[in-house]
Coordinates of C-alpha atoms in Angstrom, one line a residue:
Chain A
M2 CA 36.4 134.5 75.2
L3 CA 39.9 134.4 76.9
N4 CA 40.1 131.5 79.3
M5 CA 41.5 133.4 82.3
D6 CA 42.4 132.9 86.0
Q7 CA 39.3 134.3 88.0
K8 CA 41.6 136.7 89.8
F9 CA 42.3 138.7 86.7
K10 CA 38.6 138.9 85.7
G11 CA 36.3 141.9 86.5
I12 CA 39.1 144.4 86.7
D13 CA 38.2 147.3 84.6
Q14 CA 41.8 148.3 83.6
I15 CA 42.5 144.8 82.4
D16 CA 39.0 144.1 81.0
L17 CA 39.4 146.9 78.4
L18 CA 42.7 145.6 77.1
I19 CA 41.5 141.9 77.0
D20 CA 38.3 143.0 75.2
E21 CA 40.4 145.1 72.6
A22 CA 42.7 142.1 72.0
G23 CA 39.8 139.8 71.5
L24 CA 38.4 142.1 69.0
N25 CA 41.6 142.5 67.1
G26 CA 40.3 146.0 65.9
D27 CA 37.0 144.8 64.7
K28 CA 35.0 147.7 66.5
R29 CA 37.4 150.4 65.6
R30 CA 34.8 152.5 63.9
E31 CA 32.4 152.6 66.7
R32 CA 34.9 152.9 69.5
Y33 CA 37.4 155.3 67.8
P34 CA 35.3 157.2 65.2
D35 CA 37.6 160.1 65.2
R36 CA 40.7 158.1 64.3
K37 CA 42.0 157.0 61.0
F38 CA 43.6 153.6 61.1
Y39 CA 46.3 152.3 58.8
G40 CA 46.6 148.5 58.3
F41 CA 50.0 146.8 58.6
F42 CA 51.1 143.3 58.8
C43 CA 54.7 143.2 60.0
S44 CA 56.7 144.5 62.9
Y45 CA 59.4 145.9 60.5
L46 CA 56.8 148.5 59.3
P47 CA 57.9 151.6 61.5
E48 CA 54.8 152.5 63.5
E49 CA 56.3 155.8 64.2
L50 CA 55.8 157.0 60.7
V51 CA 52.3 156.0 60.6
L52 CA 51.5 157.9 63.8
A53 CA 53.7 160.9 62.6
A54 CA 51.5 161.1 59.6
G55 CA 48.4 161.3 61.8
M56 CA 47.0 157.8 61.5
Q57 CA 46.8 154.8 64.1
P58 CA 48.7 151.6 63.1
L59 CA 46.3 148.6 63.1
R60 CA 47.9 145.1 62.7
L61 CA 45.8 143.1 60.4
F62 CA 44.9 139.6 61.4
P63 CA 42.8 136.9 59.9
S64 CA 39.6 136.3 61.8
S65 CA 39.7 132.5 61.3
L66 CA 40.7 130.1 58.8
Q67 CA 39.0 130.9 55.5
G68 CA 38.9 129.3 52.0
T69 CA 41.8 130.2 49.6
P70 CA 40.9 133.2 47.7
A71 CA 41.2 132.6 43.9
E72 CA 44.1 135.0 43.6
L73 CA 46.3 132.9 45.9
P74 CA 47.8 129.4 45.6
A75 CA 46.7 126.9 48.1
Y76 CA 50.1 126.6 49.6
C77 CA 50.4 130.0 51.2
C78 CA 49.9 130.9 54.8
S79 CA 46.5 131.4 56.6
L80 CA 47.6 135.0 57.4
A81 CA 47.7 135.8 53.7
K82 CA 44.6 133.7 52.9
G83 CA 42.6 135.0 55.8
T84 CA 43.4 138.8 55.4
L85 CA 42.6 138.7 51.7
S86 CA 39.4 136.8 52.5
L87 CA 38.6 139.6 54.8
A88 CA 39.6 142.4 52.3
K89 CA 37.7 141.4 49.4
P90 CA 34.2 142.0 50.8
G91 CA 35.3 145.3 52.1
T92 CA 36.1 144.6 55.8
Y93 CA 39.1 147.0 55.6
D94 CA 37.5 149.7 53.3
D95 CA 37.5 152.2 56.3
L96 CA 41.2 152.0 56.5
A97 CA 43.3 154.9 55.4
G98 CA 45.8 152.6 53.9
Y99 CA 47.7 149.4 54.0
G100 CA 51.5 149.0 54.6
F101 CA 53.2 145.8 53.4
V102 CA 56.8 144.8 54.3
H103 CA 58.7 142.5 52.1
T104 CA 59.2 139.6 54.4
C105 CA 58.7 136.7 52.1
D106 CA 57.4 135.9 48.5
T107 CA 53.8 135.4 49.9
M108 CA 53.6 138.8 51.4
Q109 CA 55.4 140.3 48.4
C110 CA 52.8 138.8 46.0
L111 CA 50.0 139.5 48.5
G112 CA 50.9 143.2 48.3
G113 CA 50.7 143.1 44.6
I114 CA 47.3 141.5 44.6
W115 CA 46.2 143.9 47.3
K116 CA 47.1 146.8 45.0
D117 CA 45.0 145.2 42.1
I118 CA 41.9 144.2 44.0
V119 CA 41.7 146.4 47.2
S120 CA 43.4 149.7 46.5
Q121 CA 46.2 150.7 44.1
D122 CA 46.6 154.1 45.6
K123 CA 46.5 153.1 49.4
T124 CA 48.8 150.2 49.4
Y125 CA 52.5 150.7 50.0
M126 CA 55.4 148.1 50.1
I127 CA 58.4 148.9 52.1
V128 CA 61.5 146.7 51.5
P129 CA 63.8 146.7 54.6
P130 CA 67.3 145.5 54.0
V131 CA 67.6 141.7 54.5
M132 CA 71.1 141.9 55.7
L133 CA 70.6 144.4 58.4
G134 CA 74.3 144.8 59.2
A135 CA 75.5 145.1 55.6
P136 CA 77.5 148.1 54.6
G137 CA 74.9 150.8 53.7
A138 CA 72.0 148.9 55.0
D139 CA 71.2 151.7 57.7
K140 CA 71.3 154.4 54.9
Y141 CA 69.2 152.4 52.6
F142 CA 66.6 151.6 55.3
R143 CA 66.5 155.3 56.2
I144 CA 65.6 156.3 52.6
E145 CA 63.0 153.5 52.5
A146 CA 61.5 155.1 55.7
E147 CA 61.7 158.6 54.3
N148 CA 59.8 157.5 51.2
L149 CA 57.3 155.7 53.5
L150 CA 56.8 158.8 55.5
F151 CA 56.3 160.9 52.4
A152 CA 53.7 158.4 51.0
L153 CA 51.9 158.4 54.3
G154 CA 51.8 162.2 54.4
Q155 CA 50.3 162.2 51.0
L156 CA 47.8 159.5 51.8
N157 CA 46.5 161.5 54.9
K158 CA 47.0 164.8 53.4
S159 CA 49.5 165.7 56.2
N160 CA 53.0 167.0 55.9
P161 CA 54.8 165.2 58.8
G162 CA 58.2 166.8 59.7
N163 CA 60.7 166.4 62.5
S164 CA 58.3 167.5 65.2
E165 CA 55.6 164.9 64.3
V166 CA 58.3 162.2 64.0
A167 CA 59.7 163.3 67.3
A168 CA 56.3 162.9 69.0
A169 CA 55.6 159.7 67.4
L170 CA 59.0 158.3 68.5
K171 CA 58.4 159.4 72.0
L172 CA 54.9 157.8 72.1
C173 CA 56.3 154.5 70.6
R174 CA 59.0 154.5 73.2
Q175 CA 56.4 155.1 75.9
V176 CA 54.5 152.1 74.6
R177 CA 57.6 149.8 74.5
Q178 CA 58.7 150.8 77.9
L179 CA 55.3 149.8 79.3
A180 CA 55.4 146.6 77.2
G181 CA 58.8 146.0 78.7
E182 CA 57.5 146.3 82.2
L183 CA 54.8 144.0 81.4
D184 CA 57.3 141.6 79.8
Q185 CA 59.3 141.6 83.1
L186 CA 56.3 140.5 85.0
R187 CA 55.5 137.7 82.5
P188 CA 56.9 134.8 84.4
M189 CA 54.4 135.7 87.1
L190 CA 51.4 136.2 85.0
P191 CA 49.1 133.8 83.0
S192 CA 50.7 133.3 79.5
Q193 CA 47.5 134.0 77.7
L194 CA 46.9 137.4 79.6
V195 CA 50.3 138.8 78.7
S196 CA 49.9 137.7 75.0
A197 CA 46.4 139.5 74.9
L198 CA 47.7 142.5 76.6
L199 CA 50.5 142.8 74.1
R200 CA 48.3 142.2 71.2
A201 CA 46.0 144.8 72.3
G202 CA 48.9 147.3 71.8
Q203 CA 48.8 146.5 68.1
V204 CA 45.2 147.1 67.5
M205 CA 44.3 150.0 69.6
P206 CA 45.1 153.7 69.2
R207 CA 48.5 154.0 70.8
E208 CA 47.7 156.9 73.3
E209 CA 44.6 154.9 74.6
Y210 CA 46.9 151.8 74.9
V211 CA 49.5 153.7 76.9
S212 CA 46.8 155.1 79.2
A213 CA 45.1 151.6 79.7
L214 CA 48.4 149.8 80.2
Q215 CA 49.6 152.4 82.6
N216 CA 46.4 151.8 84.5
A217 CA 46.7 148.1 84.4
L218 CA 50.3 147.6 85.4
P219 CA 49.9 148.4 89.1
V220 CA 47.1 145.9 89.4
L221 CA 49.1 143.3 87.4
K222 CA 52.0 143.9 89.8
E223 CA 49.9 143.4 92.8
K224 CA 48.4 140.2 91.5
A225 CA 51.6 138.7 89.9
E226 CA 52.8 135.6 91.6
E227 CA 55.6 133.1 91.1
A228 CA 54.8 130.3 88.5
G229 CA 55.5 127.6 91.2
A230 CA 56.0 124.2 89.6
R231 CA 54.8 125.3 86.2
K232 CA 57.4 124.5 83.4
K233 CA 59.0 127.7 82.0
L234 CA 59.0 127.9 78.3
L235 CA 60.4 130.1 75.7
V236 CA 58.2 130.6 72.6
T237 CA 59.2 131.9 69.2
G238 CA 57.3 132.1 65.9
A239 CA 55.4 134.3 63.6
V240 CA 52.1 136.0 64.0
L241 CA 49.4 134.7 66.4
E242 CA 46.0 136.4 66.2
N243 CA 44.6 134.8 69.3
D244 CA 45.7 133.4 72.6
S245 CA 44.6 129.8 72.1
F246 CA 48.0 128.3 72.2
F247 CA 49.1 130.3 75.3
S248 CA 45.9 129.1 77.2
M249 CA 46.8 125.5 76.3
V250 CA 50.3 126.0 77.7
E251 CA 48.8 127.1 81.0
E252 CA 46.2 124.3 81.0
L253 CA 49.0 121.8 80.6
G254 CA 51.1 123.2 83.4
G255 CA 53.4 125.4 81.4
R256 CA 54.2 129.2 81.6
V257 CA 55.6 131.2 78.8
V258 CA 58.4 133.1 80.3
A259 CA 59.8 134.5 77.0
D260 CA 57.8 135.4 74.0
D261 CA 59.7 136.0 70.8
T262 CA 56.7 135.7 68.4
C263 CA 56.0 138.6 65.9
T264 CA 53.0 139.5 67.9
G265 CA 54.6 139.1 71.2
Y266 CA 57.4 141.0 72.9
R267 CA 59.5 141.0 69.9
H268 CA 57.2 143.6 68.4
F269 CA 57.8 146.0 71.3
I270 CA 61.4 145.4 72.1
E271 CA 63.5 148.4 72.6
P272 CA 67.1 147.3 72.0
P273 CA 69.8 149.4 73.5
I274 CA 70.6 152.1 70.8
K275 CA 74.4 152.7 70.4
E276 CA 73.9 156.4 69.9
E277 CA 71.2 158.9 69.4
T278 CA 72.0 160.5 66.0
E279 CA 71.3 164.0 64.8
N280 CA 69.1 162.6 62.1
L281 CA 65.8 161.6 63.8
M282 CA 64.9 159.3 61.0
Q283 CA 68.2 157.5 61.5
T284 CA 67.6 157.2 65.2
L285 CA 64.2 155.7 64.5
I286 CA 65.6 153.2 62.0
N287 CA 68.4 152.2 64.2
R288 CA 65.9 150.5 66.6
Y289 CA 64.6 148.3 63.7
I290 CA 68.1 147.4 62.7
E291 CA 69.2 146.5 66.3
M292 CA 66.0 144.6 67.4
P293 CA 66.3 141.0 67.6
P294 CA 65.7 139.7 64.1
C295 CA 63.0 137.5 62.8
P296 CA 63.7 134.7 60.3
C297 CA 63.1 137.1 57.5
R298 CA 66.1 139.4 58.4
N299 CA 69.8 138.7 59.0
R300 CA 72.2 140.3 61.4
G301 CA 74.8 137.4 61.3
L302 CA 74.4 133.7 61.0
D303 CA 73.9 133.0 64.8
T304 CA 72.5 136.3 65.9
R305 CA 69.0 135.0 66.2
L306 CA 70.2 131.7 67.9
N307 CA 72.4 133.4 70.3
Y308 CA 69.7 136.0 71.3
L309 CA 67.1 133.2 72.0
E310 CA 69.6 131.0 73.8
S311 CA 70.5 134.1 76.0
L312 CA 66.9 135.0 76.4
A313 CA 66.1 131.5 77.7
R314 CA 68.9 131.4 80.0
R315 CA 68.0 134.9 81.6
R316 CA 64.3 133.8 82.0
G317 CA 65.2 130.3 83.3
A318 CA 63.3 128.6 80.5
A319 CA 63.6 124.8 80.6
A320 CA 62.7 124.5 76.9
A321 CA 61.8 126.3 73.8
I322 CA 58.8 126.0 71.5
I323 CA 59.2 126.9 67.8
L324 CA 55.9 127.7 66.3
I325 CA 55.5 127.6 62.6
R326 CA 52.5 128.8 60.7
K327 CA 51.8 126.3 58.0
Y328 CA 53.4 127.3 54.6
C329 CA 55.4 130.0 56.3
D330 CA 58.7 129.4 54.6
P331 CA 60.9 131.8 56.4
H332 CA 60.0 130.3 59.8
A333 CA 60.0 126.8 58.5
W334 CA 63.5 127.1 57.1
D335 CA 64.7 128.8 60.2
A336 CA 63.3 126.2 62.4
V337 CA 65.7 123.5 61.5
P338 CA 69.0 125.1 62.3
L339 CA 67.5 127.0 65.2
A340 CA 66.2 123.8 66.9
K341 CA 69.5 122.1 66.4
G342 CA 71.3 125.1 67.8
L343 CA 69.1 125.3 70.8
R344 CA 69.4 121.6 71.4
D345 CA 73.0 121.7 71.2
A346 CA 73.0 124.4 73.8
G347 CA 71.1 122.0 76.0
I348 CA 67.7 123.4 75.6
Q349 CA 64.8 121.0 74.8
V350 CA 63.0 122.0 71.7
L351 CA 59.5 121.3 70.3
V352 CA 58.7 122.4 66.7
M353 CA 55.0 122.7 66.2
E354 CA 53.3 123.6 63.1
L355 CA 49.9 125.4 63.3
E356 CA 47.4 125.9 60.6
G357 CA 46.5 129.4 62.1
A358 CA 46.8 130.5 65.7
G359 CA 44.1 128.0 66.9
V360 CA 45.2 124.7 68.7
G361 CA 43.2 121.6 68.9
G362 CA 43.6 117.8 69.9
Q363 CA 46.7 117.1 67.8
E364 CA 48.6 120.1 69.1
R365 CA 47.5 119.2 72.7
T366 CA 49.0 115.7 72.4
R367 CA 52.3 117.3 71.2
L368 CA 52.4 120.1 73.8
Q369 CA 51.3 117.7 76.6
A370 CA 54.0 115.1 75.8
F371 CA 56.6 117.9 75.5
I372 CA 55.8 119.4 78.9
E373 CA 55.5 115.9 80.6
S374 CA 59.0 115.2 79.3
L375 CA 60.6 118.2 80.9
Chain B
M7 CA 42.3 94.2 100.0
A8 CA 44.1 93.8 96.7
K9 CA 44.7 97.0 94.7
F10 CA 44.3 97.5 91.0
Y11 CA 45.2 100.1 88.5
L12 CA 43.5 100.9 85.2
G13 CA 44.9 102.3 82.0
V14 CA 42.6 103.6 79.4
D15 CA 43.9 104.4 75.9
I16 CA 41.1 105.8 73.8
G17 CA 42.6 106.0 70.2
S18 CA 41.0 107.4 67.1
L19 CA 40.1 103.9 65.8
T20 CA 40.5 101.6 68.9
T21 CA 40.0 101.8 72.6
K22 CA 42.4 99.7 74.7
I23 CA 42.2 99.2 78.4
V24 CA 44.6 97.4 80.7
L25 CA 44.3 96.4 84.3
I26 CA 47.4 95.7 86.5
N27 CA 47.9 94.8 90.1
D28 CA 50.2 96.2 92.7
A29 CA 53.1 94.1 91.3
A30 CA 52.6 95.8 87.9
E31 CA 51.3 92.5 86.4
I32 CA 48.7 92.6 83.9
V33 CA 45.4 91.2 85.1
G34 CA 43.3 91.9 82.2
R35 CA 43.0 93.8 79.0
A36 CA 40.2 94.6 76.6
T37 CA 39.9 96.3 73.1
G38 CA 37.0 97.7 71.1
R39 CA 36.4 100.1 68.1
S40 CA 36.2 103.7 69.6
G41 CA 33.3 104.5 67.1
Y42 CA 31.3 107.5 67.9
S43 CA 32.1 107.7 71.6
G44 CA 35.4 106.3 72.8
K45 CA 34.5 107.2 76.3
E46 CA 31.4 105.0 76.3
I47 CA 33.3 102.2 74.7
A48 CA 36.0 102.6 77.4
M49 CA 33.5 102.7 80.2
R50 CA 31.8 99.4 78.8
L51 CA 35.2 97.7 78.4
A52 CA 36.2 98.6 81.9
A53 CA 33.0 97.4 83.4
G54 CA 33.2 94.0 81.5
L55 CA 36.9 93.6 82.5
L56 CA 36.2 94.1 86.2
E57 CA 33.3 91.8 86.0
N58 CA 35.2 89.1 84.2
N59 CA 37.9 89.3 86.9
G60 CA 35.3 89.4 89.8
L61 CA 36.5 92.8 90.9
K62 CA 34.5 95.8 92.2
T63 CA 35.0 99.4 90.9
S64 CA 36.2 100.3 94.5
E65 CA 39.3 97.9 94.1
V66 CA 40.5 100.1 91.3
V67 CA 42.7 102.6 93.0
A68 CA 43.5 104.8 90.3
T69 CA 42.9 105.3 86.5
V70 CA 44.9 107.1 84.0
A71 CA 43.5 108.0 80.6
T72 CA 45.5 108.5 77.5
G73 CA 45.1 108.6 73.7
Y74 CA 43.2 111.0 71.4
G75 CA 40.0 110.8 73.7
R76 CA 41.7 111.0 77.0
V77 CA 40.3 114.3 78.0
T78 CA 36.8 112.8 77.8
F79 CA 37.2 109.9 80.3
P80 CA 36.7 110.5 83.9
A81 CA 40.1 109.3 85.1
D82 CA 42.2 110.5 88.0
R83 CA 44.8 111.9 85.6
E84 CA 45.2 112.2 81.9
I85 CA 48.7 111.7 80.4
S86 CA 49.7 112.0 76.7
E87 CA 50.0 108.8 74.7
I88 CA 53.6 109.5 74.0
T89 CA 54.5 109.5 77.6
C90 CA 52.4 106.5 78.4
Q91 CA 53.8 104.6 75.4
A92 CA 57.4 105.4 76.6
R93 CA 56.5 104.1 80.1
G94 CA 54.8 100.8 78.8
I95 CA 57.8 100.1 76.4
A96 CA 60.4 100.7 79.2
H97 CA 58.5 98.2 81.5
L98 CA 58.5 95.6 78.7
F99 CA 61.8 96.3 77.0
N100 CA 64.2 97.9 79.5
R101 CA 67.0 98.5 77.0
A102 CA 64.6 100.1 74.4
R103 CA 65.8 103.5 73.3
T104 CA 63.5 104.2 70.2
V105 CA 59.8 103.4 69.9
I106 CA 58.0 103.5 66.7
D107 CA 54.3 103.5 67.1
I108 CA 51.8 103.4 64.2
G109 CA 48.2 103.8 65.3
G110 CA 45.0 104.3 63.5
Q111 CA 45.5 108.0 62.5
D112 CA 49.0 109.0 63.7
S113 CA 52.3 107.7 63.8
K114 CA 55.1 108.7 66.0
V115 CA 58.8 108.1 66.8
I116 CA 59.8 108.4 70.5
K117 CA 63.4 108.6 71.6
L118 CA 63.8 107.2 75.2
L119 CA 66.2 107.8 78.0
P120 CA 67.2 105.0 80.2
G121 CA 64.2 104.4 82.6
G122 CA 61.7 105.3 80.0
K123 CA 61.7 109.1 80.1
V124 CA 60.9 110.8 76.8
A125 CA 64.0 112.5 75.3
D126 CA 62.3 113.7 72.1
F127 CA 59.6 112.7 69.8
A128 CA 58.2 113.3 66.3
M129 CA 54.7 112.9 65.0
N130 CA 53.2 112.7 61.5
D131 CA 51.7 115.9 60.3
K132 CA 48.0 116.2 59.9
C133 CA 47.8 113.5 57.3
A134 CA 46.8 110.0 57.3
A135 CA 49.9 108.9 55.2
G136 CA 52.0 106.3 57.2
T137 CA 49.2 105.4 59.5
G138 CA 46.9 102.4 60.1
R139 CA 44.2 104.3 58.4
F140 CA 46.4 104.5 55.2
L141 CA 46.6 100.8 55.3
E142 CA 42.9 100.4 55.7
V143 CA 42.2 102.5 52.8
M144 CA 44.7 100.7 50.5
A145 CA 43.3 97.3 51.6
G146 CA 39.9 98.5 50.7
A147 CA 41.2 99.6 47.2
L148 CA 42.8 96.0 46.8
E149 CA 39.6 94.4 48.3
V150 CA 41.7 92.4 50.9
K151 CA 41.4 92.4 54.6
V152 CA 44.0 94.6 56.5
E153 CA 44.9 91.3 58.4
E154 CA 45.9 89.8 55.0
L155 CA 48.4 92.5 54.0
G156 CA 51.3 90.9 55.8
D157 CA 51.0 87.5 54.2
L158 CA 50.4 89.1 50.7
A159 CA 53.6 91.3 51.1
A160 CA 55.6 88.1 51.9
R161 CA 54.7 86.7 48.6
A162 CA 55.7 89.8 46.5
G163 CA 58.2 89.4 43.7
E164 CA 58.9 93.1 43.5
S165 CA 57.6 96.3 45.3
C166 CA 55.3 98.5 43.2
P167 CA 56.4 102.1 44.0
I168 CA 53.8 104.3 45.6
S169 CA 55.2 107.8 45.1
S170 CA 52.3 109.9 46.5
I171 CA 52.3 110.8 50.2
C172 CA 48.6 111.6 50.2
T173 CA 46.2 108.7 51.0
V174 CA 43.7 109.8 48.5
F175 CA 46.3 110.1 45.6
A176 CA 48.0 106.8 46.8
E177 CA 44.7 105.1 46.3
S178 CA 44.7 106.4 42.8
E179 CA 48.2 105.1 42.2
I180 CA 47.0 101.7 43.5
I181 CA 44.2 101.7 40.9
S182 CA 46.6 102.5 38.2
H183 CA 48.9 99.6 39.3
I184 CA 45.8 97.4 39.2
S185 CA 44.9 98.6 35.7
A186 CA 48.5 98.0 34.7
G187 CA 48.0 94.3 35.7
K188 CA 50.5 94.3 38.7
S189 CA 49.9 91.6 41.2
K190 CA 48.2 92.1 44.7
P191 CA 51.4 91.0 46.5
D192 CA 53.5 93.4 44.6
I193 CA 51.1 96.3 45.2
V194 CA 50.8 95.4 48.9
A195 CA 54.7 95.3 49.1
G196 CA 54.6 98.9 47.7
V197 CA 52.1 100.0 50.2
C198 CA 54.1 98.7 53.2
D199 CA 57.3 100.3 51.8
S200 CA 55.4 103.6 51.5
V201 CA 54.5 103.5 55.1
A202 CA 58.0 102.4 56.1
A203 CA 59.5 105.3 54.2
R204 CA 57.2 107.8 55.8
V205 CA 58.1 106.6 59.2
T206 CA 61.8 106.2 58.5
S207 CA 61.9 110.0 57.5
M208 CA 60.5 110.8 60.9
T209 CA 63.3 108.9 62.6
A210 CA 65.7 111.1 60.9
R211 CA 64.2 113.9 63.1
T212 CA 64.8 112.2 66.5
G213 CA 67.7 110.0 65.7
L214 CA 67.6 106.2 65.8
E215 CA 69.1 104.5 68.8
Q216 CA 68.8 100.6 69.3
E217 CA 66.9 98.8 70.8
V218 CA 64.1 99.8 68.6
V219 CA 60.6 98.6 69.4
F220 CA 57.6 98.8 67.1
T221 CA 54.1 99.2 68.7
G222 CA 50.6 100.0 67.7
G223 CA 48.0 97.9 65.7
V224 CA 50.1 98.1 62.5
A225 CA 53.0 96.3 64.2
R226 CA 51.0 93.2 63.8
N227 CA 51.4 93.6 60.0
N228 CA 54.5 91.6 59.1
G229 CA 54.6 93.4 55.8
V230 CA 55.2 96.7 57.4
V231 CA 57.5 95.2 60.1
N232 CA 59.7 93.8 57.5
A233 CA 59.8 96.9 55.2
L234 CA 60.5 99.1 58.2
A235 CA 63.3 97.0 59.4
R236 CA 64.7 97.0 55.8
H237 CA 64.4 100.7 55.6
L238 CA 65.9 101.4 58.9
G239 CA 68.5 98.8 58.6
C240 CA 68.1 97.2 62.1
T241 CA 65.9 94.6 63.7
L242 CA 62.7 95.5 65.5
S243 CA 61.3 94.2 68.7
V244 CA 57.6 93.8 68.6
P245 CA 55.7 93.3 71.9
P246 CA 53.2 90.3 71.9
E247 CA 50.4 92.7 72.2
P248 CA 51.6 95.8 70.5
E249 CA 48.4 97.7 70.5
I250 CA 47.9 97.9 74.3
T251 CA 51.4 99.2 75.3
A252 CA 50.2 102.8 75.8
A253 CA 47.4 101.5 77.9
L254 CA 49.9 99.5 79.9
G255 CA 51.9 102.7 80.4
A256 CA 48.8 104.5 81.6
A257 CA 48.1 101.8 84.1
L258 CA 51.7 101.8 85.3
S259 CA 51.5 105.6 85.6
A260 CA 48.4 105.2 87.8
L261 CA 50.2 102.6 89.9
G262 CA 53.2 105.2 90.1
F263 CA 51.4 108.2 91.3
S264 CA 49.3 106.2 93.7
K265 CA 52.4 104.9 95.4
N266 CA 53.9 108.4 95.5

């Protein structure tokens, strides 16, 4: 149960979203029996294409730390371990399919294992360009996206064309615009609340999410208030399947004013697009090329650092916390130069390694000491 | 009426309490094994300390709890052991810029600003290597007391390498050294070097600036003190009671916020 300020409790518009975020899609069959869900793991899987093919994108999260499935080495992240542990007994059997993005060796191998033991036909791997700004990267990515759309159409026995893609793009832009409004309110709202509201948008049918968030935003605006003496923090990192870390930040006197986690605002960000192209698919892909890169992608050596430094300045963050999920190589390698770069820019940094998304006594000591030092 | 301030440090292995007066002078201190309930031990130690000094509970103006069990103790405030350690050391060594603290189940390096504010810190991962518990396990494998490790290390001719960073596997390595006929002093020197190497790698994350102060129960072990000084290439200052400095910092924090 989300530990929340009393003034945000008992409000229907907010409760629905918090409830959905807490479930992480577990009750999809009873709540949305008419919808077909398509599982995905990474924000670089274009949600628009899943929607255009007539399915609902459902981000897959590990429910809690599980043992290591025999198919995986012990040194892989709890996202891979936890989701495969859930998939093997059939937790995801109702899903229409599973979309993997090549982000790292672990996810690449997990995709292969998934094909072998979950479903050969329903598992698809998309490989976005690593160097997003490289010559031809946009064209390559567009072709990858077209192939994905074709595969999704076959999977759902639909034939998505321009009109379906246009409608999906419109819906996703609406989601992102509302998430953007929520993100603007973030400095004035409890960190764990914003985290939950954004995660709900990755596990609910998107039309329902738009409606729920539209209803919730006026209430949130009304109840938002300045953070006072709370220490303003920027957080970056990978997937967080619950709000435990954000609750602890609040408990210790902090406030997450900028969230660059994979499941936070980075998932929703709508970067300024240089131009709308004639080709709808290219327009769609341009958003994924231009969005702030995660450690698995590259748009220049300092693009990520510069973006985070600028984000911290804009939001008045006193410090940054870099979260690493244990055994997540891309984020672990990125953390060292990123921490140095931010420190060189005068931003205090805490690098915190987590087993999963949950935090306990050891994390509390590190986080508390860090906040006390600000 | 005289005023007193209590600092309570409930660590994973040991609970330490320090009582200071208005002039920030230590009036009394007590330590005990944390056991199942560090809170109960701390309450008992505090009651005994007050009784021994002829003080009433009402004369303790403020209490700050720190350490692993800080959230369990009914104090006025709870402050992390990193902040308390920094405050305690800055009080004792005003030129200190780096604190190396090795406790029962964690080790940390704290970089200090003038005045004792924490500039940065690094802690060990969720692993007992490089901690007091590591030394306890190794002492057990060698059938010696932890307190004897320092003297044994001083008699070493050479240091047996302990390559494993895991406590369980390191114990296996020690058994292999025993089987190979290595002497206890040489093995103990290897154990101390292993702890020192682990902690030295943490200092690379924060940077090492002198004066360097070594605290925590392990600072009483000369074998580790010497090994650490050798690995770091500098001398280390060790407080006379290195295990109570975080509790002292907690008491000083209690004094500080009471006055403010």
